[in-house]
Amino acid sequence: MPNADLLTRSLTAVWHPYTQMKRHEALPLVPIARGTGVWLYDFNDKRYLDAVSSWWVNLFGHCNPRINAAIADQLDKLEHVMLAGFTHAPVVELSERLAQLAPADLGHCFYASDGASATEIALKMSAHYWRNLGKPQKTSFISLQNSYHGETLGALSVTDVALFRDAYGALLKQNATVTSPDWRNAAEGESAADYALRCAGKLEAHLQQHHDSIAAFIVEPLVQGAAGMAMYHPVYLQRAHELCNQYEVHLIADEIAVGMGRTGTMFACEQAGIRPDFLLLSKGISGGYLPLSVVMTTDEVYQAFYADEVARGFLHSHSYTGNPLACRAALATLDIFAQDDVLHINCSKAAYFNRIAAPLREHPKVRNFRNTGMIWAFEVESPHTDFAQRCFALALQQELLLRPMGNTVYFMPPYVIGEEEMQMLVERTLDIVEALI
Ligand SMILES: *Cc1c(COP(=O)(O)O)cnc(C)c1O
């Protein structure tokens, strides 16, 4: 199909996500014909290094042969069956394997198809748990400043990104936010750990006063993605976990972006040594192939719903809950983690990247260069108010897919990125930074 035709038809027939469509009068869409490894190709075979893993979902490259084979195999057996009243091997196996990998006692898996739905499920389950326990007044939630947990109405009510919220404020339940431990806001000379503890003090003050009405505290462990890859010290999670236990408030770990090895450990919570009451996964869980999300929770939560009365049960569903194809993609993804010793290898890849990224880190116009696992981010001091769009456009010319958030440039590459590709990413990003300062 010729490029130009596809672009026009897409702009006519498709309403693209997170997009002011009028912008596309000036900025063309990028038509993608195929992908392999870290590369996406357009119809003229021009390539782009997918340095953001296609919105943080892709782990092992595009068109990964092993994930392809697993889905093809499943396709010949069973494409889908409803999960109410029925079950199938991929969903059982996936639940068991996730429970083995996750912090102990998160042995009950509830499925949906996207991250926002996982947030909705955790919020509903938490409040319903307290109701089943005779504490129906515990219906509010708290989240961190600049938090992002999805954009459906419930998820948006615990999301603190003004651009996403402002138009819908009137539709949202009011929930409080507490100070983010984002170390960029630490005082002069204050360590990330000290700042995290200072912020945990604010959480404590809030819980002390309001715990009676709070069902849960929802948090993105270690990295607040949509806030611009804000990173913080794990001691915050340790303290938050203690406080939540003390004040009888659930801790919901939204690992939709940071789970599946992204922060260096399989789950970010492991770095704080904590077990949350709910652990949410999506994005990378299917290797970036198919929509799938899961809410993992404890036996204590599960038992609070287990009763003779139907109304005490968790009466929530989605049509594609536990889809077998998506579960097989997730199982193939877990196989790759095990077979290729991925976490270990990522650790050396990250060390290599940090070495070669020195010219970026030390660049006079680059601020707060930071890294957690396979995520890198920094701010660029630039006179351009439309820095993000300019950077995106220049990156495309340089065969890179970068999507800065404001002045924050970040890399979140597929784990299969090689050394040459990392070098290219650093060198060309430096050129782009030079062109925009
Ligand atoms: C992406 C994301 C979500 C929402 O997931 P969707 O699949 O886009 O609905 C929720 N929380 C976090 C931390 C995310 O990064």
XYZ file of C-alpha atoms and ligand atoms in Angstrom:
452
model
C 0.000 0.000 0.000
C 1.508 3.376 -0.930
C 2.526 5.542 2.025
C 0.666 8.711 1.218
C -2.615 6.923 0.720
C -2.319 5.096 4.042
C -1.546 8.326 5.907
C -4.529 10.176 4.492
C -6.864 7.305 5.150
C -5.543 6.911 8.700
C -6.114 10.585 9.461
C -9.643 10.324 8.089
C -10.770 7.040 9.608
C -8.654 6.582 12.750
C -8.814 8.778 15.839
C -5.302 8.350 17.232
C -4.637 8.109 20.991
C -3.150 10.945 23.047
C -3.167 13.181 19.978
C -4.442 16.587 19.004
C -5.376 15.415 15.526
C -4.965 18.902 14.033
C -1.244 18.660 14.742
C -1.050 16.092 11.980
C -1.706 18.820 9.432
C 1.967 19.666 9.967
C 3.424 16.477 11.429
C 2.970 13.349 9.330
C 2.081 10.004 10.895
C 4.768 7.343 10.682
C 3.417 4.338 8.795
C 4.971 1.074 9.926
C 5.026 -1.955 7.668
C 6.988 -4.442 9.752
C 9.286 -4.872 12.705
C 12.163 -7.052 13.754
C 14.204 -6.882 16.967
C 14.576 -3.260 18.105
C 13.775 -2.008 14.576
C 10.557 -0.776 13.024
C 10.441 -0.326 9.224
C 8.230 1.904 7.134
C 6.977 1.043 3.646
C 10.129 2.415 2.028
C 12.236 0.260 4.320
C 13.375 3.261 6.315
C 14.114 2.004 9.819
C 13.585 3.376 13.341
C 15.214 2.129 16.531
C 12.301 1.647 18.948
C 13.994 3.281 21.959
C 10.704 3.502 23.909
C 9.629 -0.116 23.337
C 6.431 1.100 21.624
C 5.022 2.794 24.733
C 6.961 0.606 27.148
C 5.429 -2.714 26.164
C 7.989 -4.515 24.032
C 10.598 -6.583 25.876
C 12.183 -9.002 23.421
C 11.928 -7.188 20.132
C 9.344 -7.027 17.390
C 8.368 -10.304 15.741
C 10.268 -12.389 18.241
C 10.412 -15.920 16.795
C 9.764 -17.660 20.123
C 6.730 -15.564 21.028
C 5.426 -15.837 17.463
C 5.701 -19.631 17.634
C 3.851 -19.834 20.962
C 0.959 -17.733 19.668
C 0.791 -19.712 16.404
C 0.705 -22.954 18.371
C -2.097 -21.670 20.603
C -4.004 -20.365 17.590
C -4.428 -23.922 16.320
C -5.770 -25.097 19.690
C -8.015 -22.459 21.194
C -8.187 -18.762 20.404
C -10.561 -17.783 23.203
C -13.118 -19.030 25.680
C -14.955 -17.066 28.356
C -13.320 -17.391 31.767
C -16.545 -17.329 33.812
C -17.439 -20.964 34.421
C -14.651 -22.176 32.101
C -10.896 -22.482 32.312
C -7.929 -23.426 30.127
C -4.299 -24.446 30.526
C -2.538 -21.182 29.545
C -4.343 -19.096 32.183
C -3.728 -21.674 34.920
C -0.075 -22.088 34.055
C 0.489 -18.332 33.814
C -1.141 -17.704 37.209
C 0.994 -20.376 38.856
C 4.200 -19.138 37.300
C 3.535 -15.490 38.160
C 2.794 -16.483 41.749
C 6.123 -18.312 41.932
C 8.014 -15.294 40.614
C 6.251 -12.568 42.605
C 6.823 -11.767 46.288
C 5.359 -14.575 48.421
C 1.617 -14.932 48.966
C 0.309 -13.180 45.859
C -1.233 -16.413 44.720
C -4.558 -15.188 43.305
C -4.576 -13.717 39.793
C -7.463 -11.699 38.343
C -7.154 -10.836 34.636
C -8.153 -7.987 32.338
C -6.889 -6.635 29.043
C -5.208 -3.311 29.792
C -3.468 -1.421 32.543
C -6.275 0.979 33.386
C -8.628 -1.959 33.946
C -6.108 -3.526 36.320
C -6.146 -0.281 38.314
C -9.959 -0.258 38.346
C -10.001 -3.854 39.565
C -7.532 -3.205 42.379
C -9.435 -0.114 43.565
C -12.773 -1.927 43.495
C -11.384 -5.048 45.139
C -9.774 -3.027 47.896
C -12.917 -1.059 48.751
C -15.072 -4.189 48.464
C -12.695 -6.025 50.794
C -13.178 -3.377 53.495
C -16.945 -3.437 52.935
C -16.993 -7.226 53.325
C -15.031 -6.748 56.551
C -17.618 -4.348 57.961
C -15.685 -1.146 57.216
C -17.765 0.328 54.379
C -16.494 3.852 55.113
C -13.067 2.983 53.705
C -13.748 4.129 50.140
C -11.114 6.722 49.305
C -7.657 6.293 47.829
C -4.360 8.105 47.935
C -1.655 8.314 45.309
C 1.615 10.168 44.787
C 1.863 13.600 43.242
C 2.413 13.231 39.478
C 1.192 9.644 39.641
C -0.158 7.855 36.570
C -2.404 4.812 36.863
C -4.429 4.928 33.638
C -7.147 7.042 32.083
C -10.522 5.409 32.667
C -12.530 7.393 35.225
C -11.552 5.386 38.310
C -7.902 5.166 37.291
C -7.889 8.843 36.378
C -9.149 9.668 39.879
C -5.810 8.394 41.234
C -3.785 9.913 38.380
C -2.173 13.291 39.014
C -1.114 14.517 35.583
C -2.938 17.796 34.952
C -3.051 17.413 31.173
C -4.863 14.093 31.474
C -7.218 15.197 34.243
C -8.268 18.766 33.751
C -11.001 18.228 31.175
C -12.579 15.454 33.245
C -12.201 16.819 36.780
C -15.956 17.124 37.233
C -16.403 13.424 36.491
C -13.853 12.194 39.001
C -14.035 11.111 42.601
C -11.763 13.344 44.659
C -8.783 11.486 46.055
C -5.829 12.981 47.900
C -2.229 12.964 46.723
C 0.869 12.886 48.910
C 4.340 14.265 48.171
C 6.308 12.257 45.634
C 9.742 10.996 46.758
C 11.120 11.939 43.268
C 14.751 12.717 44.174
C 14.949 15.612 41.753
C 13.053 17.560 44.428
C 15.486 16.778 47.251
C 17.037 19.743 49.021
C 20.622 20.766 48.296
C 22.870 18.119 49.873
C 19.986 15.832 50.865
C 20.384 12.210 49.740
C 17.699 10.367 47.758
C 17.153 8.089 50.765
C 16.792 10.994 53.211
C 14.380 12.730 50.889
C 12.368 9.513 50.510
C 12.098 9.229 54.294
C 11.078 12.873 54.596
C 8.292 12.229 52.066
C 7.261 9.068 53.915
C 6.787 11.343 56.947
C 4.167 13.255 54.967
C 2.440 10.018 54.063
C 2.414 9.111 57.748
C 0.850 12.436 58.709
C -1.851 11.942 56.079
C -2.619 8.366 57.125
C -2.711 9.307 60.792
C -5.476 11.784 60.093
C -7.484 10.031 57.367
C -6.901 6.270 57.577
C -10.496 5.624 58.669
C -11.777 6.572 55.241
C -8.873 5.278 53.123
C -9.049 1.911 51.389
C -5.686 1.913 49.624
C -2.514 3.750 48.702
C -1.620 3.153 45.044
C 1.964 3.697 43.955
C 4.290 3.148 40.975
C 7.263 1.433 42.620
C 10.705 3.076 42.052
C 9.869 4.927 38.812
C 6.909 7.209 38.116
C 6.822 6.741 34.357
C 4.390 9.309 33.012
C 5.690 11.898 35.496
C 8.788 11.948 33.268
C 10.595 8.863 34.622
C 10.785 10.285 38.155
C 12.945 7.902 40.172
C 13.101 7.402 43.920
C 14.803 5.413 46.643
C 13.303 2.018 47.625
C 13.303 2.989 51.305
C 10.158 4.967 50.531
C 8.355 1.734 49.644
C 9.612 0.024 52.796
C 8.284 2.824 54.952
C 5.023 3.076 53.001
C 4.532 -0.662 53.440
C 5.015 -0.391 57.229
C 2.679 2.579 57.455
C -0.026 0.916 55.358
C 0.097 -2.127 57.617
C 0.006 0.021 60.730
C -2.986 2.075 59.541
C -4.908 -0.781 57.879
C -4.678 0.621 54.378
C -3.947 -1.582 51.355
C -0.780 -1.009 49.372
C -1.338 -1.333 45.624
C 1.891 -1.686 43.632
C 1.199 -0.548 40.073
C 3.991 -2.392 38.266
C 2.300 -2.030 34.883
C 5.323 -0.161 33.529
C 8.071 -1.187 35.967
C 7.299 -4.911 36.324
C 8.710 -7.672 34.100
C 12.346 -6.848 34.725
C 12.245 -3.191 33.729
C 13.887 -1.901 36.917
C 16.534 -4.631 37.056
C 14.594 -7.100 39.216
C 11.579 -9.028 37.945
C 9.342 -6.800 40.081
C 10.360 -3.377 41.376
C 8.936 -4.192 44.851
C 11.675 -6.775 45.319
C 14.220 -3.962 45.651
C 12.392 -2.783 48.744
C 11.837 -6.321 50.024
C 8.096 -5.759 50.374
C 4.961 -7.689 49.487
C 2.127 -5.331 48.500
C -1.530 -6.317 48.918
C -2.091 -5.952 45.178
C 0.465 -6.170 42.383
C -0.592 -4.933 38.935
C 1.048 -6.061 35.706
C 0.370 -5.255 32.064
C 2.470 -3.648 29.265
C 5.481 -6.024 29.095
C 3.624 -9.029 30.443
C 2.803 -10.338 26.955
C 6.170 -9.224 25.583
C 4.356 -6.326 23.948
C 2.250 -8.608 21.765
C -1.323 -8.738 23.007
C -3.464 -6.789 25.468
C -3.275 -8.467 28.875
C -3.221 -7.308 32.478
C -3.360 -9.025 35.813
C -4.072 -8.074 39.412
C -2.278 -10.383 41.824
C -3.466 -10.465 45.414
C -3.193 -12.322 48.696
C -5.133 -15.152 50.217
C -6.339 -12.747 52.896
C -8.043 -10.580 50.282
C -9.348 -13.614 48.404
C -10.869 -15.150 51.534
C -12.795 -11.965 52.330
C -14.839 -12.564 49.154
C -15.239 -16.332 49.569
C -18.758 -16.906 50.894
C -22.205 -18.295 50.178
C -23.663 -14.920 49.195
C -23.119 -13.988 45.558
C -22.924 -10.290 46.438
C -19.836 -10.844 48.595
C -18.005 -12.140 45.526
C -16.005 -9.952 43.188
C -18.533 -9.453 40.393
C -16.292 -7.855 37.812
C -15.510 -9.084 34.301
C -14.188 -8.188 30.883
C -15.073 -10.050 27.691
C -11.494 -11.060 27.010
C -10.514 -11.856 30.612
C -7.680 -14.415 30.523
C -7.519 -14.665 26.721
C -5.515 -17.824 25.851
C -3.482 -16.227 23.050
C -2.361 -13.399 25.329
C -1.588 -15.870 28.134
C 0.539 -17.955 25.754
C 2.444 -14.820 24.696
C 3.037 -14.128 28.403
C 4.200 -17.693 29.039
C 6.620 -17.465 26.095
C 7.867 -14.178 27.556
C 8.502 -15.851 30.934
C 10.291 -18.700 29.126
C 12.671 -16.219 27.519
C 13.427 -14.647 30.914
C 14.374 -18.085 32.255
C 16.150 -19.534 29.182
C 18.268 -16.466 28.422
C 19.073 -15.403 31.998
C 17.653 -12.030 31.015
C 17.889 -10.175 34.350
C 21.554 -11.041 34.668
C 22.358 -10.037 31.090
C 20.357 -6.812 31.375
C 22.538 -5.906 34.332
C 25.677 -5.982 32.138
C 23.843 -4.249 29.310
C 22.834 -1.429 31.661
C 26.414 -1.125 32.941
C 27.683 -0.911 29.359
C 25.057 1.683 28.478
C 25.955 3.785 31.513
C 29.620 3.748 30.440
C 28.992 4.827 26.871
C 26.357 7.370 27.939
C 28.986 9.423 29.810
C 29.032 12.189 27.144
C 25.286 12.620 27.624
C 25.467 12.506 31.416
C 28.255 15.093 31.444
C 26.818 17.356 28.763
C 26.544 20.940 30.087
C 22.891 21.224 28.999
C 21.825 17.837 30.383
C 20.398 17.682 33.911
C 19.558 14.840 36.308
C 20.847 11.989 34.171
C 19.373 8.928 35.888
C 19.032 5.197 35.458
C 17.052 2.381 37.059
C 17.478 -1.034 35.422
C 16.620 -0.647 31.735
C 15.254 2.904 32.034
C 17.306 6.051 31.434
C 16.146 9.657 31.561
C 17.461 13.210 31.670
C 16.279 16.775 31.216
C 17.611 19.002 28.456
C 17.967 22.745 29.012
C 16.610 24.040 25.763
C 15.181 27.402 24.661
C 12.494 25.624 22.623
C 9.058 25.510 24.223
C 8.102 22.751 21.789
C 11.181 20.716 22.655
C 9.329 17.373 22.726
C 7.915 17.690 19.203
C 11.190 18.964 17.760
C 13.123 16.175 19.426
C 10.650 13.565 18.162
C 10.920 14.880 14.600
C 14.734 15.133 14.629
C 14.960 11.641 16.100
C 12.917 10.214 13.214
C 15.394 11.775 10.787
C 18.149 10.020 12.758
C 16.393 6.619 12.621
C 15.325 6.806 16.263
C 11.926 6.543 17.879
C 12.113 8.868 20.902
C 9.061 10.399 22.576
C 10.235 12.964 25.128
C 7.857 14.121 27.863
C 8.320 17.887 28.015
C 12.075 18.449 28.295
C 12.651 14.930 29.594
C 14.270 12.555 27.138
C 14.127 8.908 28.126
C 15.247 5.545 26.816
C 13.313 2.405 27.599
C 14.606 0.046 24.910
C 13.636 -3.561 24.278
C 15.949 -5.846 26.260
C 17.339 -7.326 23.022
C 19.160 -4.085 22.195
C 22.798 -4.767 21.226
C 25.966 -2.779 21.889
C 26.129 -1.248 18.417
C 22.516 -0.153 18.713
C 23.199 1.380 22.126
C 26.137 3.304 20.688
C 24.002 4.565 17.859
C 21.294 5.603 20.309
C 23.736 7.607 22.442
C 25.611 9.231 19.548
C 22.530 10.289 17.651
C 20.765 11.507 20.785
C 23.810 13.682 21.464
C 23.475 15.147 17.972
C 19.797 15.846 18.604
C 20.545 17.506 21.955
C 23.191 19.657 20.267
C 20.684 20.740 17.658
C 18.114 21.805 20.264
C 20.132 23.795 22.804
C 0.532 2.522 31.073
C 0.230 2.546 32.519
C -1.072 2.325 32.999
C -2.256 2.167 32.087
O -2.147 1.067 31.226
P -3.035 1.067 29.875
O -2.830 -0.298 29.321
O -2.441 2.135 29.000
O -4.426 1.359 30.250
C -1.268 2.315 34.362
N -0.251 2.503 35.213
C 1.014 2.701 34.795
C 2.104 2.880 35.794
C 1.292 2.764 33.434
O 2.535 3.025 33.017
